[in-house]
GROMACS .gro file of C-alpha atoms in nm:
model
  336
    1MET     CA    1  10.068  11.312   8.750
    2ASN     CA    2  10.146  11.650   8.629
    3LYS     CA    3  10.421  11.749   8.384
    4VAL     CA    4  10.566  12.000   8.196
    5LYS     CA    5  10.696  12.033   7.862
    6TYR     CA    6  10.918  12.440   7.711
    7LEU     CA    7  10.684  12.659   7.498
    8LYS     CA    8  10.879  12.944   7.459
    9THR     CA    9  11.118  13.225   7.573
   10ILE     CA   10  11.044  13.594   7.631
   11GLY     CA   11  11.295  13.889   7.670
   12PHE     CA   12  11.674  13.907   7.578
   13ASN     CA   13  11.944  14.096   7.712
   14SER     CA   14  11.976  14.497   7.758
   15ASN     CA   15  12.180  14.650   7.993
   16GLN     CA   16  12.018  14.987   7.851
   17PRO     CA   17  11.830  15.212   8.105
   18ILE     CA   18  11.577  15.221   7.943
   19GLY     CA   19  11.323  15.043   7.732
   20ARG     CA   20  11.265  14.666   7.631
   21GLY     CA   21  11.479  14.398   7.696
   22PHE     CA   22  11.677  14.241   8.080
   23ASN     CA   23  11.923  14.337   8.265
   24TYR     CA   24  11.914  14.084   8.578
   25PRO     CA   25  11.555  14.034   8.651
   26TYR     CA   26  11.456  13.868   8.934
   27ASP     CA   27  11.070  13.832   8.937
   28ILE     CA   28  10.750  13.903   8.777
   29ASP     CA   29  10.330  13.832   8.869
   30PHE     CA   30  10.079  13.872   8.682
   31SER     CA   31   9.807  14.170   8.614
   32ARG     CA   32   9.446  14.098   8.612
   33ASP     CA   33   9.436  14.173   8.205
   34GLU     CA   34   9.718  13.880   8.202
   35ARG     CA   35  10.010  14.169   8.077
   36ILE     CA   36  10.376  14.055   8.304
   37PHE     CA   37  10.527  14.317   8.518
   38LEU     CA   38  10.889  14.218   8.573
   39ILE     CA   39  11.143  14.349   8.816
   40ASN     CA   40  11.475  14.479   8.611
   41ARG     CA   41  11.730  14.482   8.890
   42MET     CA   42  12.028  14.581   8.639
   43GLY     CA   43  12.421  14.376   8.735
   44GLY     CA   44  12.727  14.478   8.913
   45LEU     CA   45  12.811  14.830   8.857
   46ASN     CA   46  12.560  14.928   8.615
   47SER     CA   47  12.249  15.015   8.868
   48ARG     CA   48  12.062  15.277   8.644
   49GLY     CA   49  11.822  15.142   8.496
   50ILE     CA   50  11.666  14.935   8.751
   51ARG     CA   51  11.285  14.963   8.680
   52ILE     CA   52  10.974  14.780   8.718
   53GLN     CA   53  10.860  14.663   8.264
   54ILE     CA   54  10.554  14.588   8.160
   55PHE     CA   55  10.506  14.339   7.858
   56THR     CA   56  10.279  14.063   7.718
   57PHE     CA   57  10.266  13.708   7.688
   58GLU     CA   58  10.285  13.767   7.350
   59ASP     CA   59  10.595  13.984   7.331
   60GLU     CA   60  10.436  14.343   7.327
   61TRP     CA   61  10.667  14.540   7.545
   62LEU     CA   62  10.405  14.854   7.685
   63GLY     CA   63  10.655  15.041   7.931
   64GLU     CA   64  10.809  15.095   8.244
   65PHE     CA   65  10.818  15.251   8.543
   66ALA     CA   66  10.983  15.353   8.863
   67THR     CA   67  11.374  15.395   8.846
   68GLY     CA   68  11.687  15.392   9.052
   69PRO     CA   69  11.872  15.333   9.252
   70GLY     CA   70  11.697  15.568   9.503
   71SER     CA   71  11.513  15.615   9.791
   72GLU     CA   72  11.262  15.840   9.686
   73ASN     CA   73  10.835  15.705   9.655
   74ASP     CA   74  10.901  15.590   9.315
   75GLN     CA   75  11.324  15.434   9.323
   76PHE     CA   76  11.414  15.075   9.403
   77THR     CA   77  11.760  15.020   9.525
   78VAL     CA   78  11.778  14.641   9.575
   79PRO     CA   79  11.442  14.527   9.454
   80VAL     CA   80  11.394  14.185   9.491
   81CYS     CA   81  11.037  14.022   9.440
   82ILE     CA   82  10.685  14.137   9.305
   83ALA     CA   83  10.331  14.022   9.371
   84ILE     CA   84   9.979  14.168   9.227
   85SER     CA   85   9.668  14.118   9.460
   86GLU     CA   86   9.311  14.076   9.387
   87ASP     CA   87   9.304  14.430   9.361
   88ASP     CA   88   9.508  14.494   9.107
   89LEU     CA   89   9.816  14.662   9.330
   90VAL     CA   90  10.158  14.596   9.276
   91TYR     CA   91  10.360  14.501   9.570
   92ILE     CA   92  10.768  14.552   9.554
   93THR     CA   93  11.008  14.407   9.797
   94ASP     CA   94  11.375  14.651   9.842
   95GLU     CA   95  11.582  14.474  10.071
   96TYR     CA   96  11.826  14.730  10.105
   97LEU     CA   97  11.553  14.958  10.163
   98ASN     CA   98  11.377  14.754  10.419
   99GLU     CA   99  11.070  14.819  10.270
  100VAL     CA  100  10.755  14.744  10.083
  101LYS     CA  101  10.608  14.993   9.774
  102VAL     CA  102  10.285  14.946   9.581
  103PHE     CA  103  10.177  15.048   9.321
  104ASP     CA  104   9.843  15.118   9.063
  105THR     CA  105   9.903  14.862   8.778
  106GLN     CA  106   9.971  15.220   8.552
  107GLY     CA  107  10.237  15.279   8.808
  108ASN     CA  108  10.153  15.574   9.000
  109PHE     CA  109  10.277  15.552   9.339
  110ILE     CA  110  10.024  15.425   9.602
  111ARG     CA  111  10.179  15.366   9.944
  112LYS     CA  112  10.527  15.184  10.096
  113TRP     CA  113  10.565  15.112  10.447
  114GLY     CA  114  10.877  14.923  10.606
  115THR     CA  115  11.066  15.209  10.722
  116SER     CA  116  10.982  15.416  11.081
  117LYS     CA  117  10.925  15.763  11.132
  118GLU     CA  118  11.261  15.751  11.294
  119ARG     CA  119  11.422  15.566  11.000
  120LYS     CA  120  11.464  15.239  11.156
  121PRO     CA  121  11.414  14.976  10.980
  122GLU     CA  122  11.078  14.732  11.038
  123LEU     CA  123  11.134  14.481  10.822
  124GLN     CA  124  11.483  14.313  10.790
  125GLY     CA  125  11.589  14.198  10.435
  126PRO     CA  126  11.214  14.180  10.298
  127SER     CA  127  11.231  13.970   9.984
  128GLY     CA  128  10.920  13.703   9.873
  129ILE     CA  129  10.594  13.853   9.915
  130ALA     CA  130  10.245  13.679   9.827
  131HIS     CA  131   9.876  13.783   9.911
  132GLY     CA  132   9.685  13.557  10.144
  133ILE     CA  133   9.346  13.408  10.037
  134ASP     CA  134   9.194  13.676  10.274
  135GLY     CA  135   9.382  13.956  10.119
  136SER     CA  136   9.659  13.990  10.404
  137VAL     CA  137  10.039  14.061  10.221
  138TYR     CA  138  10.271  13.765  10.380
  139ILE     CA  139  10.652  13.876  10.317
  140ALA     CA  140  11.011  13.683  10.415
  141GLU     CA  141  11.259  13.841  10.637
  142GLN     CA  142  11.592  13.739  10.534
  143TYR     CA  143  11.761  13.863  10.787
  144ALA     CA  144  11.515  13.766  11.098
  145ASN     CA  145  11.443  13.503  10.987
  146LYS     CA  146  11.100  13.489  11.012
  147VAL     CA  147  10.767  13.532  10.817
  148SER     CA  148  10.582  13.838  10.926
  149ARG     CA  149  10.165  13.869  10.753
  150TYR     CA  150  10.034  14.230  10.732
  151THR     CA  151   9.718  14.406  10.604
  152LYS     CA  152   9.732  14.490  10.267
  153ASP     CA  153   9.796  14.855  10.417
  154GLY     CA  154  10.072  14.784  10.603
  155ASP     CA  155  10.000  14.698  10.971
  156LEU     CA  156  10.164  14.383  11.095
  157ILE     CA  157   9.878  14.079  11.226
  158SER     CA  158  10.139  13.830  11.246
  159SER     CA  159  10.496  13.705  11.210
  160TRP     CA  160  10.698  13.328  11.324
  161GLY     CA  161  11.003  13.190  11.304
  162GLU     CA  162  11.353  13.192  11.356
  163LYS     CA  163  11.747  13.126  11.286
  164GLY     CA  164  11.764  12.705  11.280
  165LYS     CA  165  11.724  12.400  11.126
  166ALA     CA  166  11.413  12.257  11.265
  167PRO     CA  167  11.069  12.265  11.156
  168GLY     CA  168  10.969  12.613  11.173
  169GLN     CA  169  11.286  12.782  11.175
  170PHE     CA  170  11.489  12.958  10.899
  171ASN     CA  171  11.782  13.037  10.768
  172LEU     CA  172  11.766  13.321  10.483
  173PRO     CA  173  11.421  13.248  10.412
  174TRP     CA  174  11.362  13.369   9.988
  175GLY     CA  175  11.064  13.284   9.807
  176ILE     CA  176  10.699  13.258   9.962
  177SER     CA  177  10.400  13.122   9.777
  178ILE     CA  178  10.025  13.059   9.877
  179ASP     CA  179   9.829  12.771   9.752
  180HIS     CA  180   9.447  12.770   9.732
  181PHE     CA  181   9.421  12.673  10.080
  182GLY     CA  182   9.572  12.904  10.168
  183ASN     CA  183   9.893  12.746  10.325
  184VAL     CA  184  10.207  12.917  10.277
  185TYR     CA  185  10.536  12.803  10.109
  186ILE     CA  186  10.899  12.866  10.189
  187ALA     CA  187  11.206  12.836  10.009
  188ASP     CA  188  11.473  12.866  10.313
  189TRP     CA  189  11.748  12.920  10.135
  190ARG     CA  190  12.027  12.822  10.320
  191ASN     CA  191  11.862  12.493  10.480
  192ASP     CA  192  11.831  12.387  10.126
  193ARG     CA  193  11.466  12.312  10.213
  194ILE     CA  194  11.076  12.464  10.140
  195GLN     CA  195  10.898  12.412  10.396
  196LYS     CA  196  10.484  12.438  10.473
  197PHE     CA  197  10.336  12.615  10.675
  198ASP     CA  198   9.924  12.685  10.734
  199GLY     CA  199   9.803  13.026  10.714
  200GLU     CA  200   9.875  13.110  11.036
  201GLY     CA  201  10.219  13.001  11.074
  202THR     CA  202  10.163  12.660  11.213
  203PHE     CA  203  10.413  12.394  11.088
  204ILE     CA  204  10.313  12.145  10.844
  205ASP     CA  205  10.497  11.982  10.650
  206ALA     CA  206  10.901  11.981  10.492
  207TYR     CA  207  11.044  11.902  10.183
  208GLY     CA  208  11.453  11.819  10.022
  209GLY     CA  209  11.755  11.902  10.159
  210PRO     CA  210  12.083  11.935  10.069
  211GLY     CA  211  12.230  11.755   9.783
  212ASP     CA  212  12.143  11.740   9.389
  213GLU     CA  213  11.961  11.397   9.405
  214PRO     CA  214  11.559  11.460   9.306
  215GLY     CA  215  11.375  11.608   9.543
  216LYS     CA  216  11.710  11.712   9.683
  217PHE     CA  217  11.807  12.143   9.650
  218HIS     CA  218  12.115  12.332   9.672
  219ARG     CA  219  11.992  12.687   9.773
  220PRO     CA  220  11.631  12.728   9.696
  221SER     CA  221  11.538  13.071   9.572
  222SER     CA  222  11.200  13.073   9.492
  223VAL     CA  223  10.852  12.804   9.556
  224ALA     CA  224  10.564  12.861   9.338
  225VAL     CA  225  10.176  12.596   9.371
  226ASP     CA  226   9.929  12.509   9.076
  227SER     CA  227   9.570  12.498   9.078
  228ASN     CA  228   9.652  12.137   9.144
  229GLY     CA  229   9.857  12.166   9.473
  230PHE     CA  230  10.154  12.056   9.268
  231ILE     CA  231  10.477  12.249   9.347
  232TYR     CA  232  10.766  12.446   9.167
  233VAL     CA  233  11.081  12.501   9.309
  234ALA     CA  234  11.390  12.722   9.174
  235ASP     CA  235  11.699  12.497   9.229
  236TRP     CA  236  11.913  12.825   9.196
  237GLY     CA  237  12.219  12.671   9.359
  238ASN     CA  238  12.192  12.330   9.135
  239GLU     CA  239  12.061  12.548   8.731
  240ARG     CA  240  11.746  12.373   8.754
  241VAL     CA  241  11.401  12.366   8.840
  242GLN     CA  242  11.215  12.060   9.027
  243LEU     CA  243  10.860  11.989   9.042
  244LEU     CA  244  10.727  11.854   9.341
  245ASP     CA  245  10.337  11.661   9.355
  246PRO     CA  246  10.158  11.763   9.633
  247GLU     CA  247  10.344  11.558   9.903
  248GLY     CA  248  10.664  11.678   9.783
  249LYS     CA  249  10.792  11.376   9.573
  250CYS     CA  250  10.999  11.514   9.255
  251GLN     CA  251  10.812  11.403   8.927
  252GLN     CA  252  11.017  11.631   8.730
  253ILE     CA  253  11.389  11.782   8.688
  254LEU     CA  254  11.358  12.091   8.465
  255LYS     CA  255  11.700  12.256   8.312
  256GLY     CA  256  11.609  12.471   8.005
  257GLU     CA  257  11.551  12.401   7.655
  258ALA     CA  258  11.542  12.761   7.590
  259THR     CA  259  11.519  12.919   7.220
  260LEU     CA  260  11.585  13.277   7.079
  261SER     CA  261  11.281  13.476   7.205
  262LYS     CA  262  11.091  13.730   6.933
  263TRP     CA  263  11.272  14.065   7.066
  264ALA     CA  264  11.630  13.898   6.995
  265GLU     CA  265  11.593  13.745   6.699
  266GLU     CA  266  11.462  14.101   6.572
  267TRP     CA  267  11.803  14.255   6.705
  268LEU     CA  268  11.959  13.970   6.563
  269GLU     CA  269  11.827  14.079   6.222
  270VAL     CA  270  11.899  14.432   6.218
  271ASN     CA  271  12.281  14.332   6.337
  272LEU     CA  272  12.364  14.040   6.125
  273ASP     CA  273  12.694  14.030   6.173
  274GLU     CA  274  12.610  13.911   6.537
  275TYR     CA  275  12.425  13.691   6.345
  276ASP     CA  276  12.680  13.516   6.162
  277LEU     CA  277  12.919  13.522   6.398
  278ARG     CA  278  12.610  13.341   6.629
  279LYS     CA  279  12.540  13.082   6.380
  280GLU     CA  280  12.875  12.945   6.355
  281SER     CA  281  12.947  12.933   6.770
  282ALA     CA  282  12.835  12.608   6.970
  283LEU     CA  283  12.536  12.760   7.211
  284LEU     CA  284  12.469  12.416   7.366
  285VAL     CA  285  12.839  12.246   7.449
  286LYS     CA  286  12.808  11.878   7.518
  287ASP     CA  287  13.138  11.729   7.661
  288LEU     CA  288  13.307  12.011   7.896
  289PRO     CA  289  13.637  12.038   8.118
  290ASN     CA  290  13.603  11.861   8.398
  291HIS     CA  291  13.671  12.185   8.629
  292LEU     CA  292  13.386  12.327   8.438
  293ARG     CA  293  13.147  12.026   8.511
  294THR     CA  294  13.029  12.207   8.778
  295PRO     CA  295  12.603  12.309   8.787
  296TYR     CA  296  12.744  12.667   8.735
  297HIS     CA  297  12.965  12.647   8.548
  298THR     CA  298  12.771  12.394   8.272
  299ALA     CA  299  12.478  12.611   8.239
  300SER     CA  300  12.705  12.973   8.118
  301GLN     CA  301  12.874  12.771   7.887
  302THR     CA  302  12.534  12.631   7.736
  303GLU     CA  303  12.322  12.927   7.632
  304PRO     CA  304  11.948  12.681   7.598
  305LEU     CA  305  11.997  12.611   7.961
  306PHE     CA  306  11.864  12.753   8.317
  307TRP     CA  307  12.175  12.983   8.416
  308GLY     CA  308  12.087  13.160   8.790
  309PRO     CA  309  11.715  13.019   8.802
  310VAL     CA  310  11.594  13.300   9.045
  311SER     CA  311  11.216  13.292   9.022
  312VAL     CA  312  10.931  13.045   8.966
  313LYS     CA  313  10.529  13.145   8.906
  314ILE     CA  314  10.256  13.024   8.765
  315ASP     CA  315  10.018  13.198   8.608
  316ASN     CA  316   9.585  13.117   8.563
  317LYS     CA  317   9.662  12.888   8.282
  318ASP     CA  318   9.898  12.677   8.496
  319GLN     CA  319  10.177  12.755   8.278
  320LEU     CA  320  10.501  12.772   8.468
  321PHE     CA  321  10.747  13.123   8.395
  322VAL     CA  322  11.115  13.097   8.505
  323THR     CA  323  11.283  13.357   8.544
  324GLU     CA  324  11.729  13.347   8.484
  325HIS     CA  325  11.901  13.661   8.601
  326SER     CA  326  12.194  13.540   8.473
  327ARG     CA  327  12.052  13.446   8.137
  328HIS     CA  328  11.798  13.815   8.113
  329ARG     CA  329  11.560  13.628   8.018
  330ILE     CA  330  11.220  13.390   8.085
  331GLN     CA  331  11.112  13.083   7.998
  332VAL     CA  332  10.824  12.959   7.975
  333TYR     CA  333  10.671  12.553   8.021
  334GLU     CA  334  10.333  12.442   7.943
  335GLN     CA  335  10.138  12.195   8.118
  336TYR     CA  336  10.043  11.816   7.937
   0.00000   0.00000   0.00000
């Protein structure tokens, strides 16, 4: 039986348009040399600072590339998900531009696809993106309620799905992941479930359904599969992450255990007034009034807990990385 335990936190909140620090991070992935690439989406009216940040597990910040908002080759408007291929190319979806943009791991633009020369969108709200074992690219199209499969150069191979609740149908599909056998897992957001298909799009199984009990979901946004076939789900609407066994049975529920990251500690050490106030604050509120006992309000009032767990990713050591858009950080868990 796989289980995970809390290991560390990476990142802290910064609304600056450059430099280390996150503001509404949305997804990460890992290069072959184990660098971490993160979509910094920015929030609210503060869209300056949309960019891709690069750092290491040991908290070394390495740099950034691309900007926003904009539609040029090296710009994004509403970036959603990121996937790095076996040949170390960085693929990023933009649900507003209806595009996939591809860079090398130095941040140099390579190509893009999704919008035709007539500016008609070929992709409709691309979100989740993942690479198949044959190098093809799978993309969840939220507004078309389908999954499309492309070559690495952007030529359409096939697609499947339509709006609905039946097996193989979707209602705003979001996250996507592929296991070592080539099976495709989709976070079917508005249907509150995870669907599993083979690489050609044949339906295999579905897990979950609406609710807050173990094994049920409320607006799942992301899914990841480890080397043993265990499934991790960002149960976004319930402010938690669930670990399922390969048959889809809930094995563990994670609600967050964050501690201060190295970056946050370094910032507080030169802002002692803030540090002193922090030490006097109640960061783990255990007795909230009745009107604040929803998952959202509990998370918003309690710093160690997940707040907006939008993405789950597994690295090559089977460590779990949970990206929180509303806490502007990543919590990392290891297996035991």
